[in-house]
């Protein structure tokens, strides 16, 4: 206590407050004692009621003073602040309230259970169980009976019959996309690319801090587009097989010349075989159809090159080819082939290195 300046200050203040109260108490006590000694017998009989009241008041004052002294002594012995004492009392009060609330809850629960047991009739339960067993005995399909999981997922009543159960929501499925490990190491996310934010390379209305991604459609600008111009038509029949012919349109989406070759597929999953010529076909670069008429349609690439007999017509970046198909089916045809493309330099009349691509094509069409 001598080392703590706060306790010394508090004890000094307490002594200053206690000293005047003790002096007043002793002064009043001595004053009343002197008055009682000076009074005569007659005065004693006359003022007996007043003296008793004064004595009672002084005794109560003395008792209050003793209580205050004991309370201060206890607080000094504990060595704690009044706030900590108040927190302890609050914690005790909280514990008492929790225990009392638990007793109230248990009482209410017992009353509910007792009322439920008294209202439920055993005869009705037996009849209901017998009817349920009879209905289940008539079921021959086990899938019509609900299992525990289906009954637990039912929000209201857990029926034994699947038809009476409420339909529950199907589980959500997460969408997964495969990514190339090499492209991920390089920092690219496979088919996801950052959008163009430069006015010269894309849409200028996009936000400049473009950290989001979009799906890349680069394959559309590199792989030739093949469509039907004329559906397969029957040409002739030989024994059990039939011959058909069809016309395909091949469009070059790139801005460069390409050399294109159609090749047979060793594994043919369709019901028809196609007759192909492996002579290279040369297709010009893509041009905007709105301004294509402003330039001459000169095809200088075919000069001195062998013409593929399957070509029906060609111009700019479009080529029409006629294919012969043999099949035993009369209604629909399914066939396929390989397409190999290489970028072509028209000035040097040679292929551009490291530009070769090869992809399969599968076509299905009804007979016209």
mmCIF file of C-alpha atoms in Angstrom, residues 35-52:
data_model
loop_
_atom_site.group_PDB
_atom_site.id
_atom_site.type_symbol
_atom_site.label_atom_id
_atom_site.label_comp_id
_atom_site.label_asym_id
_atom_site.label_seq_id
_atom_site.Cartn_x
_atom_site.Cartn_y
_atom_site.Cartn_z
ATOM 1 C CA UNK A 35 -28.562 17.290 29.141
ATOM 2 C CA UNK A 36 -29.737 14.038 30.601
ATOM 3 C CA UNK A 37 -27.549 14.497 33.716
ATOM 4 C CA UNK A 38 -28.793 18.070 34.402
ATOM 5 C CA UNK A 39 -32.439 17.246 34.156
ATOM 6 C CA UNK A 40 -34.350 16.792 37.402
ATOM 7 C CA UNK A 41 -36.742 14.083 38.308
ATOM 8 C CA UNK A 42 -39.732 16.190 37.280
ATOM 9 C CA UNK A 43 -38.118 17.060 34.065
ATOM 10 C CA UNK A 44 -37.336 13.415 33.534
ATOM 11 C CA UNK A 45 -40.977 12.417 33.789
ATOM 12 C CA UNK A 46 -42.007 15.237 31.507
ATOM 13 C CA UNK A 47 -39.397 14.647 28.845
ATOM 14 C CA UNK A 48 -39.249 10.847 28.999
ATOM 15 C CA UNK A 49 -40.797 10.424 25.570
ATOM 16 C CA UNK A 50 -38.444 12.904 23.957
ATOM 17 C CA UNK A 51 -35.350 11.289 25.456
ATOM 18 C CA UNK A 52 -36.410 7.871 24.242
#
